[in-house]
Amino acid sequence: MPTDDTDGSSTAPTDAQRACFEAGIKFGSLYHQFAGTPISLETADSLARAMEEAIENQPHCTDVSVDVRTGVLEAALEEGAAEYTELTGRFLEVEIDVAYEGVEVVSRMAMEDGYPLMALESVSR
């Protein structure tokens, strides 16, 4: 898809830009599709596997790793009134790998200052 340059010319995105865009799409899908899902210590592993398998279906996705931070989940459950809570980014560590036209992107999600941030770890050919 062409983009406007500052001089009015049009340029196509590079393969690296497209690969990074694809990684962002995967993270948006993973986070917003599953946020709010009921989670407990008993269902944490199966939910993590379901998240991985769902996102791996998307084009250009080569690997997804979802780890539930069970210590954080356990503490939240102890504070709550129910035997489950809703899934938020504070319970997850995620890595998504994408390959597009020979470009490989590794991206991660981790908590920073109480907020789940997604970041590019590496972009390589």
Short mmCIF file of N, CA, C and O in Angstrom, two decimals:
data_model
loop_
_atom_site.label_atom_id
_atom_site.label_comp_id
_atom_site.label_asym_id
_atom_site.label_seq_id
_atom_site.Cartn_x
_atom_site.Cartn_y
_atom_site.Cartn_z
N MET A 1 0.84 -1.16 0.00
CA MET A 1 0.00 0.00 0.00
C MET A 1 0.90 1.24 0.00
O MET A 1 1.73 1.39 0.88
N PRO A 2 0.75 2.12 -0.94
CA PRO A 2 1.60 3.31 -1.01
C PRO A 2 1.33 4.27 0.15
O PRO A 2 0.23 4.33 0.69
N THR A 3 2.37 5.01 0.50
CA THR A 3 2.23 6.07 1.50
C THR A 3 2.74 7.37 0.89
O THR A 3 3.58 7.36 0.00
N ASP A 4 2.23 8.49 1.37
CA ASP A 4 2.69 9.78 0.87
C ASP A 4 3.98 10.16 1.56
O ASP A 4 4.11 10.07 2.76
N ASP A 5 4.94 10.58 0.79
CA ASP A 5 6.19 11.10 1.30
C ASP A 5 6.01 12.60 1.51
O ASP A 5 5.06 13.20 1.02
N THR A 6 6.92 13.23 2.20
CA THR A 6 6.77 14.66 2.48
C THR A 6 6.80 15.50 1.21
O THR A 6 6.24 16.59 1.16
N ASP A 7 7.44 15.01 0.15
CA ASP A 7 7.50 15.78 -1.09
C ASP A 7 6.35 15.44 -2.04
O ASP A 7 6.34 15.89 -3.18
N GLY A 8 5.37 14.69 -1.58
CA GLY A 8 4.22 14.36 -2.40
C GLY A 8 4.38 13.09 -3.21
O GLY A 8 3.44 12.64 -3.85
N SER A 9 5.59 12.51 -3.21
CA SER A 9 5.79 11.27 -3.94
C SER A 9 5.18 10.11 -3.15
O SER A 9 4.80 10.25 -2.00
N SER A 10 5.08 8.98 -3.77
CA SER A 10 4.48 7.82 -3.13
C SER A 10 5.52 6.71 -3.05
O SER A 10 6.24 6.46 -4.02
N THR A 11 5.62 6.06 -1.88
CA THR A 11 6.56 4.96 -1.71
C THR A 11 5.82 3.77 -1.12
O THR A 11 4.88 3.94 -0.34
N ALA A 12 6.25 2.60 -1.48
CA ALA A 12 5.66 1.38 -0.93
C ALA A 12 6.38 1.04 0.37
O ALA A 12 7.57 1.32 0.53
N PRO A 13 5.68 0.44 1.33
CA PRO A 13 6.34 0.03 2.56
C PRO A 13 7.43 -1.00 2.27
O PRO A 13 7.29 -1.82 1.36
N THR A 14 8.48 -0.99 3.05
CA THR A 14 9.53 -1.99 2.90
C THR A 14 9.04 -3.32 3.47
O THR A 14 8.05 -3.36 4.22
N ASP A 15 9.73 -4.39 3.15
CA ASP A 15 9.38 -5.69 3.72
C ASP A 15 9.51 -5.67 5.24
O ASP A 15 8.70 -6.26 5.94
N ALA A 16 10.52 -4.97 5.75
CA ALA A 16 10.69 -4.88 7.20
C ALA A 16 9.52 -4.13 7.84
O ALA A 16 9.01 -4.54 8.89
N GLN A 17 9.07 -3.06 7.21
CA GLN A 17 7.91 -2.33 7.74
C GLN A 17 6.67 -3.20 7.72
O GLN A 17 5.88 -3.20 8.67
N ARG A 18 6.48 -3.96 6.66
CA ARG A 18 5.31 -4.85 6.59
C ARG A 18 5.38 -5.94 7.65
O ARG A 18 4.38 -6.27 8.28
N ALA A 19 6.58 -6.47 7.87
CA ALA A 19 6.75 -7.51 8.89
C ALA A 19 6.42 -6.96 10.28
O ALA A 19 5.75 -7.61 11.07
N CYS A 20 6.87 -5.75 10.57
CA CYS A 20 6.57 -5.10 11.86
C CYS A 20 5.08 -4.83 11.99
O CYS A 20 4.49 -5.04 13.06
N PHE A 21 4.46 -4.39 10.91
CA PHE A 21 3.01 -4.17 10.91
C PHE A 21 2.28 -5.47 11.22
O PHE A 21 1.35 -5.50 12.04
N GLU A 22 2.70 -6.56 10.59
CA GLU A 22 2.07 -7.87 10.84
C GLU A 22 2.20 -8.26 12.30
O GLU A 22 1.26 -8.78 12.90
N ALA A 23 3.36 -8.01 12.91
CA ALA A 23 3.54 -8.33 14.33
C ALA A 23 2.56 -7.51 15.18
O ALA A 23 1.95 -8.03 16.11
N GLY A 24 2.40 -6.25 14.85
CA GLY A 24 1.47 -5.40 15.58
C GLY A 24 0.03 -5.88 15.47
O GLY A 24 -0.72 -5.87 16.46
N ILE A 25 -0.34 -6.33 14.29
CA ILE A 25 -1.70 -6.86 14.09
C ILE A 25 -1.91 -8.09 14.97
O ILE A 25 -2.97 -8.24 15.59
N LYS A 26 -0.91 -8.95 15.03
CA LYS A 26 -1.04 -10.17 15.83
C LYS A 26 -1.23 -9.81 17.31
O LYS A 26 -2.05 -10.39 18.01
N PHE A 27 -0.43 -8.84 17.81
CA PHE A 27 -0.56 -8.45 19.21
C PHE A 27 -1.91 -7.81 19.50
O PHE A 27 -2.53 -8.09 20.52
N GLY A 28 -2.38 -6.95 18.61
CA GLY A 28 -3.68 -6.34 18.81
C GLY A 28 -4.77 -7.39 18.87
O GLY A 28 -5.67 -7.34 19.71
N SER A 29 -4.68 -8.36 17.98
CA SER A 29 -5.67 -9.44 17.96
C SER A 29 -5.61 -10.26 19.24
O SER A 29 -6.63 -10.53 19.87
N LEU A 30 -4.41 -10.66 19.63
CA LEU A 30 -4.26 -11.50 20.82
C LEU A 30 -4.79 -10.77 22.05
O LEU A 30 -5.62 -11.30 22.79
N TYR A 31 -4.35 -9.55 22.25
CA TYR A 31 -4.71 -8.85 23.47
C TYR A 31 -6.20 -8.54 23.53
O TYR A 31 -6.88 -8.83 24.50
N HIS A 32 -6.73 -7.96 22.48
CA HIS A 32 -8.11 -7.50 22.53
C HIS A 32 -9.12 -8.62 22.33
O HIS A 32 -10.28 -8.48 22.73
N GLN A 33 -8.71 -9.71 21.75
CA GLN A 33 -9.61 -10.86 21.63
C GLN A 33 -9.78 -11.56 22.97
O GLN A 33 -10.86 -12.03 23.28
N PHE A 34 -8.72 -11.62 23.76
CA PHE A 34 -8.76 -12.43 24.97
C PHE A 34 -8.89 -11.64 26.26
O PHE A 34 -9.18 -12.22 27.31
N ALA A 35 -8.65 -10.33 26.25
CA ALA A 35 -8.78 -9.53 27.47
C ALA A 35 -10.20 -9.68 28.01
O ALA A 35 -11.18 -9.62 27.26
N GLY A 36 -10.30 -9.91 29.28
CA GLY A 36 -11.61 -10.08 29.92
C GLY A 36 -12.06 -11.52 30.04
O GLY A 36 -13.05 -11.81 30.71
N THR A 37 -11.35 -12.44 29.40
CA THR A 37 -11.70 -13.86 29.49
C THR A 37 -11.54 -14.33 30.94
O THR A 37 -10.52 -14.02 31.58
N PRO A 38 -12.49 -15.07 31.47
CA PRO A 38 -12.32 -15.61 32.82
C PRO A 38 -11.11 -16.55 32.88
O PRO A 38 -10.92 -17.38 31.98
N ILE A 39 -10.28 -16.39 33.92
CA ILE A 39 -9.08 -17.22 34.08
C ILE A 39 -8.91 -17.60 35.54
O ILE A 39 -9.20 -16.80 36.44
N SER A 40 -8.47 -18.83 35.74
CA SER A 40 -8.17 -19.32 37.08
C SER A 40 -6.85 -20.08 36.99
O SER A 40 -6.32 -20.29 35.89
N LEU A 41 -6.32 -20.50 38.11
CA LEU A 41 -5.09 -21.29 38.08
C LEU A 41 -5.31 -22.60 37.30
O LEU A 41 -4.41 -23.07 36.61
N GLU A 42 -6.52 -23.15 37.39
CA GLU A 42 -6.81 -24.41 36.72
C GLU A 42 -6.93 -24.25 35.20
O GLU A 42 -6.68 -25.19 34.45
N THR A 43 -7.34 -23.08 34.74
CA THR A 43 -7.55 -22.88 33.30
C THR A 43 -6.43 -22.09 32.62
O THR A 43 -6.45 -21.92 31.40
N ALA A 44 -5.46 -21.62 33.39
CA ALA A 44 -4.40 -20.76 32.84
C ALA A 44 -3.64 -21.42 31.69
O ALA A 44 -3.45 -20.80 30.63
N ASP A 45 -3.21 -22.66 31.86
CA ASP A 45 -2.43 -23.32 30.80
C ASP A 45 -3.25 -23.55 29.54
O ASP A 45 -2.77 -23.31 28.43
N SER A 46 -4.49 -23.99 29.69
CA SER A 46 -5.29 -24.26 28.49
C SER A 46 -5.64 -22.95 27.78
O SER A 46 -5.67 -22.91 26.54
N LEU A 47 -5.86 -21.88 28.53
CA LEU A 47 -6.13 -20.59 27.90
C LEU A 47 -4.89 -20.09 27.15
O LEU A 47 -4.99 -19.61 26.02
N ALA A 48 -3.72 -20.24 27.75
CA ALA A 48 -2.48 -19.83 27.08
C ALA A 48 -2.29 -20.60 25.78
O ALA A 48 -1.92 -20.02 24.75
N ARG A 49 -2.53 -21.91 25.80
CA ARG A 49 -2.38 -22.72 24.57
C ARG A 49 -3.40 -22.30 23.52
O ARG A 49 -3.10 -22.23 22.32
N ALA A 50 -4.63 -22.02 23.94
CA ALA A 50 -5.66 -21.58 22.99
C ALA A 50 -5.27 -20.26 22.35
O ALA A 50 -5.46 -20.07 21.13
N MET A 51 -4.71 -19.35 23.14
CA MET A 51 -4.26 -18.07 22.60
C MET A 51 -3.15 -18.28 21.56
O MET A 51 -3.18 -17.68 20.48
N GLU A 52 -2.20 -19.12 21.89
CA GLU A 52 -1.10 -19.41 20.96
C GLU A 52 -1.64 -19.98 19.64
O GLU A 52 -1.29 -19.50 18.56
N GLU A 53 -2.48 -20.98 19.75
CA GLU A 53 -3.00 -21.64 18.56
C GLU A 53 -3.86 -20.70 17.72
O GLU A 53 -3.81 -20.75 16.49
N ALA A 54 -4.65 -19.85 18.36
CA ALA A 54 -5.50 -18.92 17.61
C ALA A 54 -4.65 -17.93 16.81
O ALA A 54 -4.90 -17.69 15.63
N ILE A 55 -3.63 -17.36 17.43
CA ILE A 55 -2.82 -16.35 16.76
C ILE A 55 -1.91 -16.98 15.71
O ILE A 55 -1.66 -16.39 14.66
N GLU A 56 -1.43 -18.19 15.95
CA GLU A 56 -0.59 -18.87 14.95
C GLU A 56 -1.33 -19.13 13.65
O GLU A 56 -0.70 -19.35 12.62
N ASN A 57 -2.65 -19.09 13.66
CA ASN A 57 -3.43 -19.26 12.43
C ASN A 57 -3.26 -18.09 11.47
O ASN A 57 -3.52 -18.22 10.29
N GLN A 58 -2.86 -16.94 11.97
CA GLN A 58 -2.80 -15.74 11.15
C GLN A 58 -1.62 -15.79 10.18
O GLN A 58 -0.58 -16.38 10.48
N PRO A 59 -1.77 -15.15 9.02
CA PRO A 59 -0.70 -15.15 8.01
C PRO A 59 0.61 -14.59 8.56
O PRO A 59 0.60 -13.65 9.36
N HIS A 60 1.70 -15.18 8.14
CA HIS A 60 3.07 -14.74 8.42
C HIS A 60 3.50 -15.00 9.86
O HIS A 60 4.62 -14.66 10.23
N CYS A 61 2.65 -15.55 10.69
CA CYS A 61 3.00 -15.83 12.08
C CYS A 61 3.75 -17.16 12.13
O CYS A 61 3.25 -18.18 11.65
N THR A 62 4.95 -17.16 12.67
CA THR A 62 5.74 -18.39 12.72
C THR A 62 5.77 -19.03 14.10
O THR A 62 5.97 -20.24 14.21
N ASP A 63 5.58 -18.23 15.15
CA ASP A 63 5.59 -18.80 16.49
C ASP A 63 4.93 -17.82 17.46
O ASP A 63 5.09 -16.61 17.33
N VAL A 64 4.22 -18.39 18.42
CA VAL A 64 3.61 -17.59 19.49
C VAL A 64 3.86 -18.33 20.80
O VAL A 64 3.64 -19.53 20.89
N SER A 65 4.32 -17.60 21.79
CA SER A 65 4.53 -18.16 23.12
C SER A 65 3.78 -17.30 24.12
O SER A 65 4.04 -16.09 24.22
N VAL A 66 2.85 -17.92 24.83
CA VAL A 66 2.08 -17.22 25.86
C VAL A 66 2.35 -17.93 27.18
O VAL A 66 2.10 -19.12 27.32
N ASP A 67 2.87 -17.18 28.13
CA ASP A 67 3.11 -17.70 29.48
C ASP A 67 2.29 -16.89 30.47
O ASP A 67 2.34 -15.66 30.46
N VAL A 68 1.53 -17.60 31.29
CA VAL A 68 0.75 -16.94 32.33
C VAL A 68 1.65 -16.80 33.56
O VAL A 68 2.27 -17.76 34.00
N ARG A 69 1.70 -15.60 34.08
CA ARG A 69 2.47 -15.32 35.29
C ARG A 69 1.64 -15.81 36.47
O ARG A 69 0.86 -15.07 37.05
N THR A 70 1.79 -17.09 36.80
CA THR A 70 0.91 -17.72 37.79
C THR A 70 1.04 -17.11 39.18
O THR A 70 0.07 -17.07 39.92
N GLY A 71 2.21 -16.61 39.55
CA GLY A 71 2.36 -15.96 40.84
C GLY A 71 1.50 -14.71 40.95
O GLY A 71 0.85 -14.46 41.98
N VAL A 72 1.49 -13.92 39.87
CA VAL A 72 0.67 -12.71 39.84
C VAL A 72 -0.81 -13.09 39.83
O VAL A 72 -1.63 -12.48 40.52
N LEU A 73 -1.16 -14.12 39.06
CA LEU A 73 -2.54 -14.59 39.01
C LEU A 73 -2.99 -15.10 40.37
O LEU A 73 -4.08 -14.76 40.84
N GLU A 74 -2.14 -15.87 41.01
CA GLU A 74 -2.48 -16.41 42.32
C GLU A 74 -2.72 -15.29 43.34
O GLU A 74 -3.69 -15.33 44.11
N ALA A 75 -1.88 -14.27 43.32
CA ALA A 75 -2.06 -13.14 44.24
C ALA A 75 -3.38 -12.42 43.97
O ALA A 75 -4.09 -12.04 44.91
N ALA A 76 -3.72 -12.25 42.70
CA ALA A 76 -4.99 -11.58 42.36
C ALA A 76 -6.17 -12.41 42.81
O ALA A 76 -7.18 -11.87 43.29
N LEU A 77 -6.08 -13.72 42.68
CA LEU A 77 -7.17 -14.59 43.10
C LEU A 77 -7.35 -14.56 44.62
O LEU A 77 -8.48 -14.62 45.12
N GLU A 78 -6.25 -14.47 45.35
CA GLU A 78 -6.34 -14.41 46.81
C GLU A 78 -7.02 -13.13 47.28
O GLU A 78 -7.70 -13.12 48.30
N GLU A 79 -6.85 -12.05 46.51
CA GLU A 79 -7.46 -10.76 46.86
C GLU A 79 -8.94 -10.69 46.47
O GLU A 79 -9.68 -9.89 47.02
N GLY A 80 -9.35 -11.53 45.52
CA GLY A 80 -10.71 -11.47 45.01
C GLY A 80 -11.68 -12.34 45.78
O GLY A 80 -11.30 -13.13 46.64
N ALA A 81 -12.94 -12.19 45.42
CA ALA A 81 -14.01 -12.93 46.10
C ALA A 81 -14.37 -14.23 45.36
O ALA A 81 -15.08 -15.06 45.90
N ALA A 82 -13.90 -14.38 44.12
CA ALA A 82 -14.26 -15.55 43.32
C ALA A 82 -13.03 -16.44 43.09
O ALA A 82 -11.91 -16.07 43.43
N GLU A 83 -13.28 -17.59 42.50
CA GLU A 83 -12.18 -18.52 42.21
C GLU A 83 -11.58 -18.27 40.84
O GLU A 83 -10.80 -19.06 40.34
N TYR A 84 -11.97 -17.17 40.21
CA TYR A 84 -11.42 -16.77 38.92
C TYR A 84 -11.35 -15.25 38.87
O TYR A 84 -11.90 -14.56 39.73
N THR A 85 -10.66 -14.75 37.87
CA THR A 85 -10.61 -13.31 37.63
C THR A 85 -10.64 -13.11 36.12
O THR A 85 -10.72 -14.09 35.37
N GLU A 86 -10.58 -11.88 35.68
CA GLU A 86 -10.57 -11.66 34.24
C GLU A 86 -9.14 -11.45 33.76
O GLU A 86 -8.31 -10.86 34.46
N LEU A 87 -8.87 -11.95 32.58
CA LEU A 87 -7.53 -11.86 32.00
C LEU A 87 -7.20 -10.42 31.64
O LEU A 87 -7.99 -9.73 31.00
N THR A 88 -6.03 -9.99 32.10
CA THR A 88 -5.47 -8.70 31.70
C THR A 88 -4.00 -8.92 31.37
O THR A 88 -3.44 -9.98 31.66
N GLY A 89 -3.38 -7.92 30.80
CA GLY A 89 -1.98 -8.03 30.42
C GLY A 89 -1.04 -8.29 31.56
O GLY A 89 0.03 -8.88 31.36
N ARG A 90 -1.41 -7.92 32.77
CA ARG A 90 -0.49 -8.13 33.90
C ARG A 90 -0.24 -9.60 34.19
O ARG A 90 0.72 -9.94 34.86
N PHE A 91 -1.09 -10.48 33.67
CA PHE A 91 -0.92 -11.91 33.90
C PHE A 91 -0.11 -12.60 32.80
O PHE A 91 0.14 -13.80 32.88
N LEU A 92 0.29 -11.87 31.77
CA LEU A 92 0.87 -12.51 30.58
C LEU A 92 2.28 -12.05 30.25
O LEU A 92 2.63 -10.89 30.42
N GLU A 93 3.05 -12.98 29.73
CA GLU A 93 4.29 -12.70 29.02
C GLU A 93 4.12 -13.36 27.66
O GLU A 93 3.83 -14.55 27.57
N VAL A 94 4.27 -12.58 26.61
CA VAL A 94 3.98 -13.06 25.26
C VAL A 94 5.13 -12.75 24.33
O VAL A 94 5.72 -11.67 24.40
N GLU A 95 5.44 -13.69 23.45
CA GLU A 95 6.37 -13.45 22.34
C GLU A 95 5.69 -13.90 21.06
O GLU A 95 5.10 -14.99 21.01
N ILE A 96 5.76 -13.06 20.04
CA ILE A 96 5.20 -13.39 18.73
C ILE A 96 6.29 -13.19 17.69
O ILE A 96 6.93 -12.14 17.65
N ASP A 97 6.50 -14.23 16.87
CA ASP A 97 7.48 -14.17 15.80
C ASP A 97 6.74 -14.18 14.46
O ASP A 97 5.80 -14.95 14.26
N VAL A 98 7.20 -13.31 13.56
CA VAL A 98 6.59 -13.13 12.25
C VAL A 98 7.68 -13.22 11.21
O VAL A 98 8.80 -12.76 11.42
N ALA A 99 7.35 -13.81 10.06
CA ALA A 99 8.26 -13.82 8.91
C ALA A 99 7.49 -13.31 7.70
O ALA A 99 6.40 -13.78 7.41
N TYR A 100 8.09 -12.32 7.02
CA TYR A 100 7.47 -11.75 5.84
C TYR A 100 8.55 -11.47 4.81
O TYR A 100 9.46 -10.67 5.07
N GLU A 101 8.47 -12.14 3.67
CA GLU A 101 9.39 -11.91 2.56
C GLU A 101 10.85 -11.90 3.01
O GLU A 101 11.62 -11.03 2.64
N GLY A 102 11.22 -12.88 3.82
CA GLY A 102 12.60 -13.01 4.25
C GLY A 102 12.98 -12.16 5.46
O GLY A 102 14.12 -12.21 5.93
N VAL A 103 12.07 -11.37 5.98
CA VAL A 103 12.32 -10.56 7.17
C VAL A 103 11.68 -11.26 8.37
O VAL A 103 10.52 -11.64 8.31
N GLU A 104 12.47 -11.41 9.43
CA GLU A 104 11.95 -12.03 10.64
C GLU A 104 11.87 -10.99 11.75
O GLU A 104 12.81 -10.23 11.97
N VAL A 105 10.72 -10.97 12.42
CA VAL A 105 10.48 -10.02 13.50
C VAL A 105 10.17 -10.80 14.77
O VAL A 105 9.36 -11.73 14.74
N VAL A 106 10.81 -10.41 15.86
CA VAL A 106 10.50 -10.95 17.17
C VAL A 106 9.94 -9.80 17.99
O VAL A 106 10.56 -8.73 18.08
N SER A 107 8.75 -10.02 18.55
CA SER A 107 8.10 -8.98 19.35
C SER A 107 7.66 -9.60 20.68
O SER A 107 7.40 -10.80 20.76
N ARG A 108 7.60 -8.76 21.70
CA ARG A 108 7.25 -9.24 23.04
C ARG A 108 6.27 -8.29 23.71
O ARG A 108 6.24 -7.11 23.41
N MET A 109 5.55 -8.85 24.65
CA MET A 109 4.72 -8.04 25.52
C MET A 109 5.16 -8.33 26.95
O MET A 109 5.34 -9.48 27.33
N ALA A 110 5.34 -7.27 27.71
CA ALA A 110 5.69 -7.41 29.12
C ALA A 110 5.17 -6.18 29.84
O ALA A 110 4.92 -5.13 29.24
N MET A 111 5.04 -6.31 31.14
CA MET A 111 4.56 -5.19 31.95
C MET A 111 5.68 -4.17 32.14
O MET A 111 6.83 -4.54 32.39
N GLU A 112 5.31 -2.91 32.01
CA GLU A 112 6.23 -1.82 32.29
C GLU A 112 5.45 -0.73 33.01
O GLU A 112 4.47 -0.21 32.47
N ASP A 113 5.86 -0.44 34.23
CA ASP A 113 5.17 0.55 35.06
C ASP A 113 3.68 0.26 35.18
O ASP A 113 2.84 1.16 35.09
N GLY A 114 3.34 -1.02 35.33
CA GLY A 114 1.95 -1.41 35.52
C GLY A 114 1.11 -1.47 34.27
O GLY A 114 -0.11 -1.63 34.35
N TYR A 115 1.73 -1.37 33.10
CA TYR A 115 0.97 -1.37 31.84
C TYR A 115 1.58 -2.38 30.88
O TYR A 115 2.80 -2.47 30.76
N PRO A 116 0.74 -3.17 30.18
CA PRO A 116 1.29 -4.14 29.22
C PRO A 116 1.74 -3.45 27.94
O PRO A 116 0.92 -2.88 27.22
N LEU A 117 3.03 -3.47 27.69
CA LEU A 117 3.57 -2.84 26.49
C LEU A 117 4.06 -3.90 25.51
O LEU A 117 4.66 -4.89 25.89
N MET A 118 3.77 -3.67 24.25
CA MET A 118 4.27 -4.53 23.19
C MET A 118 5.48 -3.83 22.59
O MET A 118 5.48 -2.61 22.42
N ALA A 119 6.53 -4.60 22.28
CA ALA A 119 7.76 -3.99 21.76
C ALA A 119 8.42 -4.91 20.74
O ALA A 119 8.33 -6.14 20.86
N LEU A 120 9.09 -4.30 19.79
CA LEU A 120 9.91 -5.05 18.85
C LEU A 120 11.21 -5.41 19.54
O LEU A 120 11.88 -4.53 20.09
N GLU A 121 11.57 -6.67 19.51
CA GLU A 121 12.84 -7.11 20.06
C GLU A 121 13.92 -7.13 18.99
O GLU A 121 15.05 -6.77 19.25
N SER A 122 13.54 -7.60 17.79
CA SER A 122 14.52 -7.64 16.71
C SER A 122 13.83 -7.71 15.35
O SER A 122 12.70 -8.19 15.24
N VAL A 123 14.52 -7.18 14.36
CA VAL A 123 14.08 -7.24 12.97
C VAL A 123 15.32 -7.65 12.18
O VAL A 123 16.35 -6.97 12.24
N SER A 124 15.24 -8.79 11.48
CA SER A 124 16.43 -9.26 10.77
C SER A 124 16.05 -9.95 9.47
O SER A 124 14.93 -10.38 9.27
N ARG A 125 17.03 -10.02 8.57
CA ARG A 125 16.86 -10.74 7.31
C ARG A 125 17.40 -12.11 7.44
O ARG A 125 18.32 -12.39 8.08
#
